[in-house]
């Protein structure tokens, strides 16, 4: 519930992250699957985006996602004279809550010029990337930020613009055969979707280490797996879905929301 989240008493997930204060849940009034929170941890500004509540339906939508001009959506973006594009649904979700995010950040003293850490999982990871770019453009200093299970968020031009603005402090974490990181399907430098960089790839238990791939699309990391349809089928059974297994076994809390006080399923 909103009350338990803002009191930071949501169950094991809250217990695992101490020192959170001024927690504010960001809701939208447009019926979209867009939720976030702003807070301070040990005094530092935090913005986190929640994942989708309908993983199977969202993966199906991603396979036919369209691109829209980012500047036309209120976030100025171009690289070497070319306009940036991002996924239509991703941008619509972010725009549904962006003004509330910025208003609440300002209200708690996290104003442009402040250091801020941004994170998200799944759909929330894509929204987090747009937020990093947007807030960096407004003067925020993006601190060490991580996304988990991020789908391709925009086109090649957006990936290059993002790299020029925030990649030095942002990491896209991927895990084994997570199908979401392969969607929407890879485009090329002039058409379609392209991943942001760098990628931090775990092929299993985090104790075995990770591989870093400097560019958005490298076959040495998650792109080594190509049977996306079978990975999507595996995720129809959430217990077999690598999209929900990030940071195994360092993290033991399930990522489907079942550990939350109200037991909501969020992926």
CSV table of C-alpha atoms in Angstrom, one decimal:
chain,number,residue,atom,x,y,z
A,1,UNK,CA,0.0,0.0,0.0
A,2,UNK,CA,1.0,3.6,-0.4
A,3,UNK,CA,1.0,4.1,3.4
A,4,UNK,CA,3.4,1.1,4.0
A,5,UNK,CA,5.7,2.2,1.2
A,6,UNK,CA,6.0,5.8,2.4
A,7,UNK,CA,6.6,4.6,5.9
A,8,UNK,CA,9.2,2.3,4.5
A,9,UNK,CA,7.5,-0.7,6.1
A,10,UNK,CA,6.6,-2.7,3.0
A,11,UNK,CA,8.2,-6.0,4.1
A,12,UNK,CA,11.5,-7.7,3.3
A,13,UNK,CA,12.3,-5.5,0.3
A,14,UNK,CA,12.1,-2.3,2.5
A,15,UNK,CA,14.0,-4.0,5.3
A,16,UNK,CA,16.8,-4.8,2.9
A,17,UNK,CA,17.4,-1.1,2.1
A,18,UNK,CA,17.9,0.8,5.3
A,19,UNK,CA,18.3,4.6,5.8
A,20,UNK,CA,15.4,5.6,3.4
A,21,UNK,CA,13.6,8.8,4.4
A,22,UNK,CA,11.1,11.2,2.9
A,23,UNK,CA,9.7,8.4,0.7
A,24,UNK,CA,6.9,9.6,-1.7
A,25,UNK,CA,5.0,7.3,-4.0
A,26,UNK,CA,4.3,8.8,-7.4
A,27,UNK,CA,1.0,7.7,-8.9
A,28,UNK,CA,-0.6,8.7,-12.2
A,29,UNK,CA,-4.2,9.5,-12.9
A,30,UNK,CA,-4.3,8.4,-16.5
A,31,UNK,CA,-4.8,4.6,-16.0
A,32,UNK,CA,-1.3,3.8,-17.2
A,33,UNK,CA,1.1,1.3,-15.7
A,34,UNK,CA,3.5,4.0,-14.5
A,35,UNK,CA,4.6,4.2,-10.9
A,36,UNK,CA,7.7,5.5,-9.2
A,37,UNK,CA,9.0,6.7,-5.8
A,38,UNK,CA,11.3,9.6,-4.8
A,39,UNK,CA,13.2,9.5,-1.5
A,40,UNK,CA,16.4,10.2,0.2
A,41,UNK,CA,18.8,7.4,1.3
A,42,UNK,CA,21.4,8.6,3.8
A,43,UNK,CA,20.5,12.1,2.7
A,44,UNK,CA,21.0,11.5,-1.1
A,45,UNK,CA,18.3,11.9,-3.7
A,46,UNK,CA,16.8,8.7,-5.1
A,47,UNK,CA,14.3,8.1,-7.9
A,48,UNK,CA,13.1,4.5,-8.6
A,49,UNK,CA,10.6,3.2,-11.2
A,50,UNK,CA,8.5,0.2,-10.7
A,51,UNK,CA,8.2,-2.6,-13.3
A,52,UNK,CA,5.1,-3.6,-15.2
A,53,UNK,CA,2.1,-5.4,-13.6
A,54,UNK,CA,1.5,-7.4,-16.8
A,55,UNK,CA,4.7,-9.0,-18.0
A,56,UNK,CA,3.2,-11.3,-20.6
A,57,UNK,CA,1.0,-8.6,-22.2
A,58,UNK,CA,3.8,-6.0,-22.1
A,59,UNK,CA,6.3,-8.4,-23.8
A,60,UNK,CA,3.7,-8.9,-26.6
A,61,UNK,CA,3.3,-5.1,-26.9
A,62,UNK,CA,7.0,-4.5,-27.1
A,63,UNK,CA,7.3,-6.7,-30.2
A,64,UNK,CA,5.4,-4.2,-32.2
A,65,UNK,CA,6.4,-1.0,-30.4
A,66,UNK,CA,6.6,2.3,-32.4
A,67,UNK,CA,9.1,5.1,-32.1
A,68,UNK,CA,8.2,8.8,-31.4
A,69,UNK,CA,10.3,11.9,-31.5
A,70,UNK,CA,11.7,12.7,-28.1
A,71,UNK,CA,11.9,16.4,-28.6
A,72,UNK,CA,8.2,16.4,-29.6
A,73,UNK,CA,7.4,14.8,-26.3
A,74,UNK,CA,8.9,17.6,-24.3
A,75,UNK,CA,12.5,16.3,-23.8
A,76,UNK,CA,14.9,18.1,-26.2
A,77,UNK,CA,17.2,15.5,-27.8
A,78,UNK,CA,19.4,15.3,-30.9
A,79,UNK,CA,22.8,13.9,-31.8
A,80,UNK,CA,24.9,15.2,-34.7
A,81,UNK,CA,21.9,17.0,-36.1
A,82,UNK,CA,19.6,13.9,-36.0
A,83,UNK,CA,16.5,13.8,-33.8
A,84,UNK,CA,16.2,11.1,-31.1
A,85,UNK,CA,13.4,8.7,-30.9
A,86,UNK,CA,12.1,6.5,-28.1
A,87,UNK,CA,9.3,3.9,-27.7
A,88,UNK,CA,5.9,5.4,-27.8
A,89,UNK,CA,4.5,3.5,-24.8
A,90,UNK,CA,7.6,4.1,-22.7
A,91,UNK,CA,7.4,7.8,-23.4
A,92,UNK,CA,3.7,7.9,-22.7
A,93,UNK,CA,4.2,6.2,-19.3
A,94,UNK,CA,7.1,8.5,-18.4
A,95,UNK,CA,5.1,11.6,-19.4
A,96,UNK,CA,2.2,10.5,-17.2
A,97,UNK,CA,4.2,10.9,-14.1
A,98,UNK,CA,7.1,13.2,-15.0
A,99,UNK,CA,5.6,16.4,-13.7
A,100,UNK,CA,4.8,14.7,-10.4
A,101,UNK,CA,8.3,13.3,-10.1
A,102,UNK,CA,9.9,16.7,-10.7
A,103,UNK,CA,7.4,18.5,-8.3
A,104,UNK,CA,8.1,16.0,-5.5
A,105,UNK,CA,11.8,16.1,-6.0
A,106,UNK,CA,11.7,19.9,-5.8
A,107,UNK,CA,9.5,19.7,-2.7
A,108,UNK,CA,12.0,17.6,-0.8
A,109,UNK,CA,14.9,19.9,-1.8
A,110,UNK,CA,16.3,17.8,-4.7
A,111,UNK,CA,16.5,20.6,-7.2
A,112,UNK,CA,18.4,21.0,-10.4
A,113,UNK,CA,22.1,20.8,-9.6
A,114,UNK,CA,21.5,18.1,-7.0
A,115,UNK,CA,23.1,14.7,-7.3
A,116,UNK,CA,20.5,12.0,-7.9
A,117,UNK,CA,20.6,8.2,-8.3
A,118,UNK,CA,18.0,6.7,-10.6
A,119,UNK,CA,17.0,3.0,-11.0
A,120,UNK,CA,14.3,0.8,-12.4
A,121,UNK,CA,13.4,-2.7,-13.4
A,122,UNK,CA,11.6,-3.9,-16.6
A,123,UNK,CA,9.3,-1.2,-17.9
A,124,UNK,CA,10.6,0.9,-15.0
A,125,UNK,CA,14.1,0.5,-16.4
A,126,UNK,CA,13.2,2.1,-19.7
A,127,UNK,CA,11.4,4.9,-17.9
A,128,UNK,CA,14.5,5.4,-15.7
A,129,UNK,CA,16.7,5.9,-18.8
A,130,UNK,CA,14.3,8.6,-20.2
A,131,UNK,CA,14.3,10.2,-16.7
A,132,UNK,CA,18.1,10.2,-16.6
A,133,UNK,CA,18.3,11.9,-19.9
A,134,UNK,CA,15.5,14.4,-19.1
A,135,UNK,CA,16.8,15.3,-15.6
A,136,UNK,CA,20.4,15.6,-16.8
A,137,UNK,CA,19.2,18.1,-19.4
A,138,UNK,CA,17.6,20.1,-16.6
A,139,UNK,CA,20.8,20.3,-14.6
A,140,UNK,CA,20.6,17.3,-12.3
A,141,UNK,CA,23.9,15.4,-11.7
A,142,UNK,CA,23.2,11.7,-12.4
A,143,UNK,CA,25.1,9.6,-9.9
A,144,UNK,CA,25.9,5.9,-10.1
A,145,UNK,CA,22.6,4.6,-11.6
A,146,UNK,CA,21.6,1.1,-12.6
A,147,UNK,CA,18.8,-0.4,-14.6
A,148,UNK,CA,17.8,-4.0,-14.5
A,149,UNK,CA,16.1,-5.9,-17.3
A,150,UNK,CA,15.8,-2.9,-19.5
A,151,UNK,CA,14.1,-3.3,-22.9
A,152,UNK,CA,15.5,-1.4,-25.9
A,153,UNK,CA,14.3,2.1,-25.1
A,154,UNK,CA,15.0,4.2,-28.2
A,155,UNK,CA,16.8,4.4,-31.5
A,156,UNK,CA,20.6,4.5,-32.3
A,157,UNK,CA,20.5,8.3,-32.2
A,158,UNK,CA,19.0,8.3,-28.7
A,159,UNK,CA,21.7,5.7,-27.6
A,160,UNK,CA,24.5,8.0,-28.8
A,161,UNK,CA,22.9,11.1,-27.2
A,162,UNK,CA,22.4,9.2,-24.0
A,163,UNK,CA,26.1,8.0,-24.1
A,164,UNK,CA,27.3,11.6,-24.6
A,165,UNK,CA,25.2,12.9,-21.6
A,166,UNK,CA,24.9,10.3,-18.9
A,167,UNK,CA,26.6,6.9,-19.6
A,168,UNK,CA,29.7,7.6,-17.5
A,169,UNK,CA,27.5,7.1,-14.4
A,170,UNK,CA,24.8,4.7,-15.7
A,171,UNK,CA,24.9,0.9,-16.2
A,172,UNK,CA,22.4,-1.4,-17.9
A,173,UNK,CA,22.4,-4.7,-16.0
A,174,UNK,CA,21.3,-7.8,-17.8
A,175,UNK,CA,20.9,-11.4,-16.7
A,176,UNK,CA,21.3,-14.7,-18.5
A,177,UNK,CA,18.3,-15.4,-20.8
A,178,UNK,CA,16.0,-12.5,-19.8
A,179,UNK,CA,13.8,-12.0,-22.9
A,180,UNK,CA,12.9,-8.4,-22.1
A,181,UNK,CA,16.4,-7.1,-22.9
A,182,UNK,CA,15.9,-8.5,-26.5
A,183,UNK,CA,12.7,-6.5,-27.1
A,184,UNK,CA,11.8,-4.6,-29.2
A,185,UNK,CA,13.9,-6.5,-31.7
A,186,UNK,CA,17.3,-5.0,-32.6
A,187,UNK,CA,17.3,-2.4,-35.4
A,188,UNK,CA,20.3,-0.7,-37.0
A,189,UNK,CA,22.0,2.7,-37.1
A,190,UNK,CA,19.3,4.2,-39.2
A,191,UNK,CA,16.1,2.4,-38.3
A,192,UNK,CA,14.5,0.7,-35.3
A,193,UNK,CA,15.6,0.2,-31.7
A,194,UNK,CA,19.1,0.2,-30.3
A,195,UNK,CA,20.4,-0.4,-26.7
A,196,UNK,CA,22.0,2.2,-24.5
A,197,UNK,CA,25.5,1.3,-23.1
A,198,UNK,CA,27.4,0.1,-21.2
A,199,UNK,CA,26.0,-3.3,-20.5
A,200,UNK,CA,26.9,-5.3,-17.3
A,201,UNK,CA,26.0,-8.9,-18.0
A,202,UNK,CA,25.6,-11.7,-15.5
A,203,UNK,CA,25.4,-15.2,-16.9
A,204,UNK,CA,24.2,-16.7,-13.6
A,205,UNK,CA,25.1,-16.4,-9.9
A,206,UNK,CA,26.6,-13.0,-9.2
A,207,UNK,CA,29.5,-14.7,-7.3
A,208,UNK,CA,30.8,-15.9,-10.7
A,209,UNK,CA,31.3,-12.3,-11.8
A,210,UNK,CA,30.1,-10.2,-14.7
A,211,UNK,CA,31.2,-9.1,-18.2
A,212,UNK,CA,31.1,-5.5,-19.3
A,213,UNK,CA,30.3,-4.7,-22.9
A,214,UNK,CA,31.1,-1.1,-23.8
A,215,UNK,CA,28.6,-0.7,-26.7
A,216,UNK,CA,24.9,-1.2,-26.8
A,217,UNK,CA,24.8,-4.3,-29.0
A,218,UNK,CA,27.6,-6.9,-28.5
A,219,UNK,CA,27.3,-10.6,-28.9
A,220,UNK,CA,29.7,-11.2,-26.0
A,221,UNK,CA,26.9,-10.2,-23.5
A,222,UNK,CA,23.2,-10.8,-23.5
A,223,UNK,CA,23.0,-10.7,-27.3
A,224,UNK,CA,24.8,-14.1,-27.4
A,225,UNK,CA,21.3,-15.6,-26.8
A,226,UNK,CA,19.1,-15.4,-29.9
A,227,UNK,CA,16.1,-17.7,-29.3
A,228,UNK,CA,13.9,-14.9,-28.0
A,229,UNK,CA,10.5,-16.8,-28.6
A,230,UNK,CA,11.6,-19.6,-26.3
A,231,UNK,CA,12.8,-17.1,-23.7
A,232,UNK,CA,9.4,-15.4,-23.8
A,233,UNK,CA,7.6,-18.7,-23.4
A,234,UNK,CA,9.8,-19.5,-20.3
A,235,UNK,CA,8.6,-16.3,-18.8
A,236,UNK,CA,4.9,-17.3,-19.0
A,237,UNK,CA,5.8,-19.3,-15.9
A,238,UNK,CA,7.2,-16.6,-13.6
A,239,UNK,CA,9.1,-19.1,-11.5
A,240,UNK,CA,11.2,-20.0,-14.6
A,241,UNK,CA,11.6,-16.4,-15.8
A,242,UNK,CA,15.1,-14.9,-15.8
A,243,UNK,CA,13.6,-11.5,-15.9
A,244,UNK,CA,12.9,-11.9,-12.2
A,245,UNK,CA,16.2,-13.5,-11.2
A,246,UNK,CA,18.5,-10.5,-11.1
A,247,UNK,CA,21.3,-10.5,-8.6
A,248,UNK,CA,20.9,-14.1,-7.7
A,249,UNK,CA,22.0,-15.3,-5.1
A,250,UNK,CA,23.1,-12.0,-3.5
A,251,UNK,CA,19.4,-11.0,-3.5
A,252,UNK,CA,16.9,-13.6,-2.2
A,253,UNK,CA,13.7,-11.6,-2.3
A,254,UNK,CA,11.5,-12.5,-5.3
A,255,UNK,CA,11.1,-9.7,-7.9
A,256,UNK,CA,7.4,-10.4,-8.5
A,257,UNK,CA,6.2,-8.2,-5.6
A,258,UNK,CA,5.0,-11.2,-3.6
A,259,UNK,CA,7.1,-10.2,-0.6
A,260,UNK,CA,5.4,-6.8,-0.4
A,261,UNK,CA,3.1,-6.2,2.6
A,262,UNK,CA,0.0,-6.2,0.3
A,263,UNK,CA,1.3,-9.0,-1.9
A,264,UNK,CA,0.8,-7.2,-5.2
A,265,UNK,CA,2.3,-8.9,-8.2
A,266,UNK,CA,4.6,-6.4,-10.0
A,267,UNK,CA,7.2,-7.5,-12.5
